[in-house]
Amino acid sequence: MIEVQSLVKVYPGPVSALVGIDLEIGPGMFGLLGPNGAGKTTLMRILAGLLQPTSGKVRVDGIDVARDPADVWERLGYLPQSFGFYPHLTGEEMLLHLLRLKGVTAPQGQQVLCRELLERVNLGFAAKRKTKTYSGGMRQRLGIAQALSGDPKLIIVDEPTAGLDPEERLRFYRLLAELAENRTVLLSTHIVEDVAVLCPRFAVIRAGRVVALTSPAQARRQLEGKIFEGSATGNELATLQSSHEVTQAHLVEGHNQVRVHVSEGSPPPGFHPSPPTLEDAYLVLMRDGRAPAGTGPVHAAAPPKAAPAAGAEA
Amino acid sequence: MRRLREVASLELRAQLRQPAPWIMLLVLGLLTAGLASGNVMVASGDSSVGGTKAWLNSEYAVAQVLSILTFLFYAFFASIVAGTTILQDDEARVGDLLHATPLRPAEYVWGKFLGALGALLVVLALYAVVLVAAFQLMPVDNPDEIRGPFRVLAYLRPLLLFAVPSVLFFAGTGFAVGERSRRAVPIFLLPVALVLATVFFLFNWSPAWLDPRWNRLLMVLDPAGFRWLNETWLQVDRGVEFYNQSPIGYDWVFWLNRSWLVLVAVVAVASAVPHCRRVIAGETEPRRLRRRREAALADEAPRALGLAPERALRSLGMSASPPGLLRGVIAVSRAELRELRHQPGLYLFGPLILLQVLGTSLVALGPFETPLLLTPGTLAVRSMNTLTLLVCLLLLFYTVESLLRERTAGLAEVLYATPLRSGALLFGKALANSVVGVFVVLAAFLGCAIALAVQGTVPLRLGPFALVWGLLLVPTFLLWSSFVAATFALCRDRYTTYALALAALIATGYYQFRGEMTWAFNWNLWSAVVWSDLDLFPLDRAQLVLNRLAALLGALFFTVAAVRFFPRRDSDASRTVHDLHPRRLLPATGRLAAWAVAPLALVVVLGWQVRHGFEGELAEKQAKDYWRKNLATYLDHPVPGLRHIDVAVELDPAERGFSARGTYTFYNHLDQPVARLPLTVSPTWEELAFTLGGTAHEPEHRSGLEVFHLDPPLEPGAELRIGFSHRGRFPDGASKNGGGTPQFILPAGVVLHTFGPSFLPVPGYLENIGVDEDNRAETRDYPDDFYRDTVPPIFGTVATPFTTRVTVTAPSEYTVNSVGILVSESELDGRRTVVWESDHPVKLLNLVAGRWQVERREGTALYYDQQHPYNVEEISRALVEARRWYSEWFRPYPWRELKVSEFPALATYAQGFPTNITFSEGIGFLTRDEPGSNAAFLVTAHEAAHQWWGNLLTPGRGPGGNVLSEGMSHYATLLLHEQVKGLRARIDFGRRIENRYAERRQADSERPLTKIDGSRAGDTTVTYDKGGWAMWMLHNHLGRDRALAGLQELFRRFESGPDHALLEDLVDTLREQAEDVAAYDAFVDQWYFDVVVPEYRLSEARVERSSGSAGSGSDQVAVAAATTDAGGPDPGASWIARVRIENAGTGRMPVEVAAVRGERWVDADAEQAAAAATPSTVSRDYRDARAVVVLGPGESAEVEIRCDFEPDRFEVDPDARVLQLGREKALARL
């Protein structure tokens, strides 16, 4: 259980990265969604005990992270947003080194475990190569392997799918889903699809504030009947953007396929109701900073009953 | 250009925002302010009060400071600043972004370099301002004497010509190394290597035999420019006025030296451009690495499509528990070691230290510049300073880079979020880095092993190395590593850490240089440890242990601080401010401070011991009190003569203790009554009691001077007996900062004498006690006829010889020697009592004890430690020969036995007390004989000569007096060399001391031999070396028999006192032997009453077949009868050799010029040498023909020599009969 109370982080400047965050996160997968610069990484680093907050409380299983970060590290699997490895070590040596530092053991021994972990992340073929020869995706997979090692009680992954191709992303979703069955997995991302696929609960963070704490289904439900879709020319789109809240606009076969959020009044002529997506909800939140009704700060305590099927977002 | 300017300007601003330049400026400023007190003046001028001084702001002095300081500081500073600029961009990962702009590689490279260089030059300019302010405005003693008028060029020229090229060189090369390697450690290699090579070799390695062409090459190579300055201008002392007033004359050697520095810098930076271009294009990756990467990518593509077997993670059965400290340490150090394997420094520093150790070991010199015979212990200690410096520098670089490794590799967030303890992380890194130290130490050990093997005499033993480098140096390295780690943890910045750590090193060196270091603060033990094969650290063992313990506990404190502050988590600024509130700060500080209590307590204890030690403030105060209270009253107070000394001394070496009781029988040899009789005693003696005429007496206590008021006064010719008893320890307490001490009672041995109140009271007031730089009196001006009065003796205060009876009791394992002969010996309860009695009156007394072997020859005995048998034969032979020949030449040896006893190397002198000479183990016993250096023979011959020149003929206390002791002993040594070892040995010794004189004299302040009083820099070499040469030349001038007859007469006149001879007495006595008195007077006027030194130069050398006619010319010296080495004219001469000779120096002496062919000497093999008693003989192929020429100052002449062989060169004074400067240059090859 993660408890965050009135968390504030101000960088010299001063720049307020977090402005009074309150969260309670129970077991299971929890998403942290927000645009770049919203404060997600700052929050993750504070939760990982790598950054001292300016004020507020952060507890992990009752441990005060600010005061006793080392106690958190004992139960933490952490994948930061950007990272590297000792260039002269092979992938296997690097992972083995981190297994030792984490005190990870397995009945089959550390060496075998190391190889099996590398296989899990599809790096078995490069185990004997120095990490400086790794591509970005290979490095990311090695990072994932170390984060998963040791069966940590808490896993914090910051933008984990960056650099992964779709297949690897899918594989990683499965691994995370499996892990989330009996522990807390905190996923930070700006990719709505990641949250939609993986997280029964998530928080939307913007400008250092939690603007929504909800589930994908609830978020979509809040927009039920308020999303309309239609097509528009370029000029019409410009008019629409000034008169309505356009959530998405894609070019489909040369036409703008536009979705608008209509909370009050009537939709634009020619637009028809459409089932809301999580991206609609996210973009609405990002647009006005208001939480749709029913997505206000709530406790995300309910564990998921089952892992969501990968790629099941609709 | 616009883009280049933009890059440069950005870099300049970034560099100036770093703290490192400002810390460096601060350190340089403080150092300069310290040096401004007069420590940086050119070594010329008159050091006596009122003498002409060299200015500290002359161009020479400023150049000296700038060449050394900028080299030492900027070597590291410039390399790091310029070398890491591109590295920083790499770490900030801005490279791709920058190179995606139109910025060209050349603009980028030159912009970065010029920006960094600009920052360095800004700091240099600011430093120049500080330098000017310090030298012109700092309050100093006697500013008018040591500070000349302000002249801009005196600062500007050295700044531009010495400092700027050095800065440019290090910036350029550092930049190029950084750009190529893209790693931090290689950047430090060049400055460390250059500093070591330059400081330990280029700055001062200049043996007399070094060919001037090689010397010029070394001047060109020296990146500091100091060798050029020193060899070209400073060593050739031009006189203080010259240095104060003249600008430096820059010659082609200098310009070549400066030019290559600039050229190398420019080429280095220029070469970085194409490399940088290739890096941007990704072409610099090694082919092997590129192939692997391509293979990896090729492998990856198909595999990424397939899914790995989907087995639940839980099936792996993983569990985790935080690793313990040990497991963490092992894991971290294993990974670090893997990284270290790829560090080039490890492979470069090994050979570097090996060469350095070999270089310094194989040319190690002892007294009189004799080669030292090194033992494992002396080698280990000699290497300590270099090893400490090198390993500390390496540990600094490796520790910082190691602590930064996770951040630079991008692994920090992953690794820091593991449950690994910070302590394990730091210890693991330290453990791995210690391998660097171990590697360097092993390389040094290999160097020492090779040096011992080359010597081929002393076997290699591991123990001393393990002890010195292990037990003594390891705490230093631990302390330093932990200090660096703690500094990094606190300031969290690479450059600030470097700056602070280097500042700490420099500050330590500065205090060492100023002589202000003590046991309490000498964390790196620089120059504190003295090795003796006779005992382990005999003098300050307790202080050494406490010091090392303090270092270890200090290391623990810094380790705790490093762990506490290690930046594993990014701190929050407002929380940090909050944490600084006293309410929070005090408890936190208190917890940390608890770790500092133990090391600080030890530092306090050491400080207390030093303060109360024999070199501490209290001892200094006591000495000053003695001087202050008694100088005016008792400086020249008449002291009656001694008739007899009878003392009994109990020695307790284990406790440094002694007790003494005895009587001095005085008699009034003066022509007036003596009412007060002062005795100098030590203020540390306890239970001091006196008797006067057999009854207890309480003299007047005057701060170490006990004054007996005699009522009635002691009439002329009357006797008086004063008894005394006391006990004490000697030395009493700790030394200030290690090193040695001239007298001691220690388990390793005992050395005591009566020059001062170490164990016996000394009659009279001693004018050297309590005198230092602060209260040194102006040197006394003696009238020219001072020698005609009754002159007191130079040694001690007693004017007449006396007899002695010395009873010594010591533990049975010790042999105790004193003056005279052993008259009884007994043993009781493990203590031996010996009684020594003088068999002929003496004027000094000493006592020496040790655990020795003894080698007895005719009338001689050599007492030596069993570990040092190497030169026993040579010393014994020298003693026998000295006794025999000196007796024949000067005066028969009056005592029955002549002894030499060895003592531990706590002092490096040898002293010739009557019958009882003492040698430090490093003198004679551990000197290395080689062709051209009969070291053990030389030392023994000199010290044995003091039996005559010093003991039998005690010189007078007045100007030139010491020449009669030291100079005449050198003269005797010259004679004995020729007598026993042959001509070559005499020539070699003569040239050796001539070279020493040329190097160490202070031309500007040198006074005639008859005026030398030891108060000026350069007086020592004049006293010893010129004094010896002057008598040798006088000997040749008079002829051997007449000279020796005159000397024998001198002994007859002055041996018994109370008048003691001065040089004028010598000159007067020998004058009686002169055939040509006018020539004699002309000679002595030059060499004894004036300062002259010829300096001969040859030019226009040529040779032709004889056509039967001599050359012509007004200044030509036609030589009718050239001689060969075998002697005799050469009637069948068929070659005419001509050369122009000029006396560029002073003086007018007849000097031989020789046309020479072939090498003169061939080394005899050992068997021949033993048989012939000479280690070398004249080669059969050698021929020479000589002519004699007499030239005054500035005069020149063409010399023509006819010979029956074709000469290949000309030499001046081939037999070394005329003292001269620049003998090695007085050579012309044909």
XYZ file of N, CA, C and O in Angstrom, chain B residues 490-609:
480
model
N 30.105 15.284 0.014
C 29.603 16.565 0.516
C 29.373 17.568 -0.609
O 28.336 18.226 -0.660
N 30.352 17.693 -1.506
C 30.210 18.754 -2.516
C 29.563 18.232 -3.794
O 29.093 19.016 -4.604
N 29.530 16.925 -3.972
C 28.789 16.285 -5.054
C 29.179 16.788 -6.437
O 28.341 16.895 -7.329
N 30.428 17.146 -6.575
C 30.852 17.686 -7.852
C 32.289 17.251 -8.105
O 33.142 17.344 -7.223
N 32.539 16.757 -9.279
C 33.852 16.228 -9.640
C 34.949 17.284 -9.490
O 35.976 17.066 -8.867
N 34.694 18.441 -10.061
C 35.757 19.438 -10.138
C 36.039 20.094 -8.785
O 37.169 20.412 -8.455
N 34.962 20.293 -8.031
C 35.174 20.854 -6.698
C 35.970 19.872 -5.849
O 36.846 20.258 -5.078
N 35.660 18.587 -6.007
C 36.404 17.578 -5.253
C 37.881 17.592 -5.640
O 38.767 17.581 -4.775
N 38.138 17.649 -6.948
C 39.534 17.711 -7.383
C 40.234 18.934 -6.791
O 41.352 18.857 -6.284
N 39.542 20.064 -6.900
C 40.166 21.311 -6.445
C 40.459 21.245 -4.945
O 41.560 21.600 -4.498
N 39.489 20.765 -4.163
C 39.684 20.728 -2.711
C 40.770 19.719 -2.326
O 41.595 19.980 -1.445
N 40.742 18.574 -2.994
C 41.737 17.552 -2.651
C 43.148 18.008 -3.051
O 44.099 17.842 -2.276
N 43.260 18.586 -4.229
C 44.579 19.085 -4.633
C 45.024 20.208 -3.699
O 46.205 20.317 -3.354
N 44.048 21.024 -3.300
C 44.388 22.093 -2.356
C 44.919 21.499 -1.051
O 45.876 22.019 -0.459
N 44.303 20.406 -0.608
C 44.775 19.760 0.629
C 46.199 19.236 0.460
O 47.042 19.390 1.353
N 46.457 18.641 -0.698
C 47.813 18.138 -0.953
C 48.823 19.278 -0.976
O 49.909 19.182 -0.413
N 48.422 20.347 -1.642
C 49.340 21.485 -1.772
C 49.592 22.127 -0.410
O 50.728 22.470 -0.064
N 48.530 22.264 0.359
C 48.700 22.862 1.687
C 49.638 22.009 2.537
O 50.501 22.532 3.256
N 49.490 20.695 2.418
C 50.383 19.808 3.170
C 51.832 20.017 2.740
O 52.731 20.150 3.577
N 52.021 20.049 1.414
C 53.372 20.254 0.899
C 53.941 21.596 1.328
O 55.129 21.713 1.642
N 53.071 22.582 1.363
C 53.520 23.927 1.737
C 54.023 23.945 3.186
O 55.080 24.509 3.487
N 53.249 23.300 4.067
C 53.684 23.274 5.474
C 54.968 22.455 5.631
O 55.814 22.772 6.464
N 55.087 21.418 4.822
C 56.341 20.658 4.851
C 57.498 21.548 4.424
O 58.550 21.583 5.055
N 57.268 22.261 3.333
C 58.307 23.129 2.779
C 58.727 24.191 3.786
O 59.898 24.542 3.892
N 57.747 24.708 4.541
C 58.052 25.742 5.522
C 58.625 25.186 6.818
O 58.946 25.939 7.736
N 58.658 23.868 6.908
C 59.186 23.249 8.119
C 58.256 23.366 9.319
O 58.687 23.298 10.467
N 56.971 23.549 9.033
C 56.020 23.727 10.126
C 55.189 22.478 10.392
O 54.285 22.506 11.209
N 55.475 21.410 9.676
C 54.698 20.191 9.869
C 55.125 19.516 11.170
O 56.278 19.626 11.584
N 54.164 18.844 11.793
C 54.475 18.108 13.021
C 53.861 16.714 12.934
O 53.055 16.431 12.046
N 54.209 15.892 13.902
C 53.628 14.538 13.969
C 52.114 14.593 14.018
O 51.435 13.683 13.565
N 51.568 15.639 14.579
C 50.119 15.702 14.760
C 49.391 15.810 13.428
O 48.267 15.327 13.290
N 49.988 16.452 12.447
C 49.267 16.721 11.205
C 49.916 16.074 9.978
O 49.411 16.223 8.884
N 51.025 15.415 10.157
C 51.712 14.849 8.995
C 51.017 13.558 8.577
O 51.519 12.461 8.773
N 49.842 13.715 7.962
C 49.005 12.564 7.634
C 49.664 11.660 6.598
O 49.401 10.471 6.546
N 50.500 12.229 5.743
C 51.097 11.399 4.690
C 52.556 11.039 4.993
O 53.220 10.446 4.155
N 53.008 11.382 6.170
C 54.345 10.994 6.650
C 55.467 11.439 5.725
O 56.516 10.800 5.669
N 55.234 12.518 5.006
C 56.295 12.996 4.133
C 57.521 13.369 4.950
O 57.441 14.153 5.891
N 58.622 12.806 4.582
C 59.931 13.155 5.145
C 60.012 12.958 6.656
O 60.872 13.535 7.304
N 59.120 12.174 7.213
C 59.145 11.983 8.663
C 59.842 10.691 9.058
O 60.316 10.566 10.177
N 59.872 9.753 8.139
C 60.371 8.429 8.499
C 61.847 8.303 8.139
O 62.263 8.675 7.046
N 62.590 7.822 9.092
C 64.012 7.548 8.846
C 64.223 6.050 9.007
O 63.709 5.443 9.944
N 64.920 5.480 8.063
C 65.160 4.039 8.148
C 66.551 3.775 8.711
O 67.517 4.437 8.350
N 66.588 2.817 9.597
C 67.870 2.311 10.055
C 67.806 0.794 10.037
O 66.820 0.205 10.497
N 68.841 0.190 9.481
C 68.896 -1.275 9.508
C 69.156 -1.784 10.923
O 68.985 -2.964 11.200
N 69.572 -0.875 11.808
C 69.968 -1.300 13.146
C 68.788 -1.473 14.086
O 68.860 -2.192 15.068
N 67.688 -0.785 13.787
C 66.493 -0.939 14.616
C 65.315 -0.342 13.860
O 65.494 0.516 12.997
N 64.119 -0.775 14.225
C 62.942 -0.276 13.528
C 62.518 1.069 14.096
O 62.152 1.160 15.268
N 62.576 2.082 13.276
C 62.120 3.418 13.639
C 62.494 3.746 15.084
O 61.629 3.929 15.944
N 63.785 3.804 15.360
C 64.233 3.853 16.753
C 63.864 5.126 17.505
O 63.698 5.099 18.711
N 63.701 6.233 16.779
C 63.564 7.493 17.509
C 62.130 7.789 17.912
O 61.858 8.105 19.067
N 61.193 7.720 16.969
C 59.824 8.172 17.227
C 58.816 7.065 16.969
O 57.776 7.305 16.377
N 59.143 5.887 17.427
C 58.254 4.774 17.126
C 56.857 5.014 17.704
O 55.857 4.762 17.032
N 56.802 5.510 18.920
C 55.491 5.730 19.549
C 54.687 6.763 18.767
O 53.484 6.595 18.527
N 55.349 7.828 18.341
C 54.651 8.874 17.592
C 54.200 8.338 16.231
O 53.124 8.678 15.748
N 55.031 7.492 15.668
C 54.686 6.898 14.377
C 53.430 6.042 14.518
O 52.513 6.122 13.689
N 53.380 5.259 15.567
C 52.216 4.397 15.792
C 50.977 5.257 16.033
O 49.904 5.025 15.446
N 51.110 6.272 16.877
C 49.955 7.142 17.157
C 49.501 7.863 15.893
O 48.307 7.998 15.633
N 50.481 8.312 15.119
C 50.155 9.016 13.878
C 49.388 8.099 12.932
O 48.387 8.493 12.336
N 49.847 6.859 12.817
C 49.174 5.923 11.913
C 47.792 5.555 12.439
O 46.837 5.382 11.686
N 47.707 5.450 13.752
C 46.406 5.153 14.358
C 45.445 6.306 14.102
O 44.264 6.104 13.776
N 45.961 7.509 14.242
C 45.129 8.688 13.973
C 44.677 8.688 12.517
O 43.526 9.027 12.207
N 45.593 8.279 11.629
C 45.231 8.234 10.209
C 44.134 7.203 9.967
O 43.169 7.463 9.233
N 44.254 6.050 10.612
C 43.238 5.014 10.432
C 41.890 5.462 10.983
O 40.844 5.285 10.357
N 41.937 6.066 12.181
C 40.677 6.526 12.779
C 40.111 7.697 11.982
O 38.891 7.845 11.861
N 40.999 8.515 11.444
C 40.547 9.593 10.569
C 39.883 9.018 9.336
O 38.851 9.524 8.865
N 40.467 7.947 8.831
C 39.869 7.294 7.662
C 38.482 6.783 8.003
O 37.539 6.894 7.208
N 38.350 6.272 9.216
C 37.041 5.777 9.647
C 36.039 6.930 9.710
O 34.892 6.812 9.253
N 36.472 8.042 10.259
C 35.588 9.209 10.347
C 35.145 9.657 8.954
O 33.959 9.879 8.692
N 36.118 9.783 8.065
C 35.759 10.245 6.720
C 34.888 9.216 5.997
O 34.037 9.573 5.192
N 35.123 7.936 6.316
C 34.283 6.907 5.702
C 32.848 7.049 6.175
O 31.901 6.986 5.383
N 32.694 7.263 7.479
C 31.341 7.455 8.019
C 30.705 8.689 7.378
O 29.534 8.667 6.977
N 31.488 9.748 7.255
C 30.962 10.971 6.641
C 30.586 10.711 5.190
O 29.545 11.180 4.709
N 31.438 9.948 4.503
C 31.158 9.663 3.097
C 29.869 8.853 2.967
O 29.029 9.135 2.111
N 29.725 7.845 3.833
C 28.512 7.024 3.772
C 27.287 7.868 4.122
O 26.238 7.774 3.488
N 27.483 8.730 5.128
C 26.359 9.554 5.576
C 25.900 10.523 4.487
O 24.711 10.744 4.287
N 26.859 11.096 3.798
C 26.501 12.153 2.841
C 26.521 11.692 1.383
O 26.308 12.505 0.497
N 26.820 10.435 1.165
C 26.926 9.998 -0.225
C 25.619 10.291 -0.956
O 24.535 9.928 -0.488
N 25.711 10.942 -2.100
C 24.492 11.427 -2.757
C 23.724 10.332 -3.484
O 23.569 10.350 -4.693
N 23.248 9.377 -2.721
C 22.472 8.316 -3.339
C 21.072 8.832 -3.674
O 20.437 8.376 -4.592
N 20.592 9.765 -2.886
C 19.273 10.353 -3.099
C 19.459 11.843 -3.324
O 20.212 12.491 -2.590
N 18.782 12.382 -4.334
C 18.896 13.816 -4.583
C 18.212 14.569 -3.457
O 17.050 14.306 -3.140
N 18.946 15.490 -2.878
C 18.377 16.188 -1.725
C 17.475 17.337 -2.173
O 17.510 17.765 -3.324
N 16.721 17.806 -1.245
C 15.821 18.921 -1.520
C 16.403 20.173 -0.873
O 16.765 20.167 0.305
N 16.477 21.228 -1.670
C 17.161 22.433 -1.203
C 16.523 22.994 0.059
O 17.210 23.356 1.021
N 15.175 23.051 0.067
C 14.526 23.671 1.234
C 14.697 22.789 2.467
O 14.841 23.274 3.578
N 14.716 21.463 2.241
C 14.950 20.577 3.401
C 16.384 20.729 3.900
O 16.636 20.642 5.100
N 17.279 20.926 2.948
C 18.674 21.111 3.357
C 18.803 22.346 4.229
O 19.467 22.326 5.271
N 18.137 23.424 3.795
C 18.171 24.649 4.602
C 17.547 24.381 5.967
O 18.074 24.785 7.017
N 16.446 23.648 5.929
C 15.769 23.301 7.174
C 16.699 22.474 8.077
O 16.765 22.693 9.288
N 17.443 21.550 7.443
C 18.347 20.688 8.216
C 19.499 21.467 8.830
O 20.157 20.983 9.750
N 19.748 22.652 8.275
C 20.858 23.445 8.804
C 20.467 24.215 10.061
O 21.295 24.882 10.672
N 19.212 24.152 10.413
C 18.789 24.805 11.659
C 19.507 24.124 12.827
O 19.588 22.894 12.877
N 20.020 24.942 13.733
C 20.810 24.351 14.820
C 20.111 23.204 15.533
O 20.747 22.228 15.941
N 18.797 23.287 15.632
C 18.096 22.251 16.389
C 18.237 20.882 15.708
O 18.241 19.855 16.336
N 18.305 20.912 14.393
C 18.464 19.653 13.662
C 19.937 19.370 13.367
O 20.352 18.210 13.306
N 20.645 20.469 13.157
C 22.037 20.299 12.746
C 22.900 19.730 13.880
O 23.729 18.844 13.672
N 22.657 20.243 15.080
C 23.533 19.867 16.194
C 23.502 18.374 16.490
O 24.558 17.742 16.604
N 22.298 17.782 16.606
C 22.320 16.334 16.857
C 22.988 15.556 15.735
O 23.757 14.625 15.989
N 22.701 15.972 14.482
C 23.304 15.258 13.348
C 24.818 15.411 13.360
O 25.563 14.440 13.169
N 25.251 16.643 13.603
C 26.693 16.885 13.668
C 27.306 16.119 14.822
O 28.411 15.581 14.716
N 26.589 16.099 15.916
C 27.092 15.410 17.100
C 27.323 13.941 16.829
O 28.350 13.376 17.227
N 26.389 13.329 16.118
C 26.550 11.901 15.815
C 27.786 11.673 14.961
O 28.537 10.731 15.163
N 27.967 12.562 13.990
C 29.137 12.428 13.126
C 30.416 12.760 13.893
O 31.447 12.088 13.748
N 30.287 13.800 14.715
C 31.473 14.250 15.448
C 31.988 13.176 16.393
O 33.185 13.130 16.705
N 31.083 12.304 16.832
C 31.523 11.246 17.742
C 32.626 10.408 17.098
O 33.541 9.935 17.777
N 32.527 10.261 15.772
C 33.549 9.483 15.064
C 34.875 10.237 14.994
O 35.911 9.638 14.718
N 34.772 11.546 15.145
C 36.000 12.353 15.033
C 36.727 12.453 16.362
O 37.877 12.907 16.404
N 36.057 12.038 17.419
C 36.646 12.233 18.744
C 37.979 11.490 18.874
O 38.994 12.062 19.291
N 37.954 10.218 18.474
C 39.176 9.406 18.667
C 40.360 9.945 17.858
O 41.439 10.161 18.421
N 40.189 10.186 16.531
C 41.357 10.709 15.804
C 41.798 12.074 16.314
O 43.003 12.346 16.397
N 40.819 12.905 16.677
C 41.199 14.223 17.189
C 41.951 14.104 18.512
O 42.904 14.845 18.770
N 41.496 13.141 19.330
C 42.186 12.939 20.613
C 43.646 12.549 20.362
O 44.560 13.043 21.033
N 43.838 11.682 19.371
C 45.210 11.287 19.056
C 46.019 12.464 18.521
O 47.210 12.613 18.837
N 45.361 13.282 17.717
C 46.050 14.465 17.195
C 46.448 15.385 18.352
O 47.560 15.932 18.387
N 45.532 15.529 19.306
C 45.837 16.378 20.464
C 47.008 15.787 21.258
O 47.930 16.504 21.671
N 46.956 14.462 21.446
C 48.051 13.815 22.190
C 49.386 14.035 21.471
O 50.400 14.396 22.088
N 49.354 13.839 20.160
C 50.598 14.042 19.391
C 51.049 15.497 19.470
O 52.240 15.787 19.600
N 50.082 16.392 19.382
C 50.422 17.812 19.481
C 51.070 18.120 20.819
O 52.047 18.872 20.902
N 50.518 17.511 21.863
C 51.065 17.731 23.203
C 52.490 17.186 23.281
O 53.395 17.813 23.834
N 52.657 15.968 22.723
C 53.991 15.350 22.766
C 55.013 16.190 21.991
O 56.153 16.321 22.419
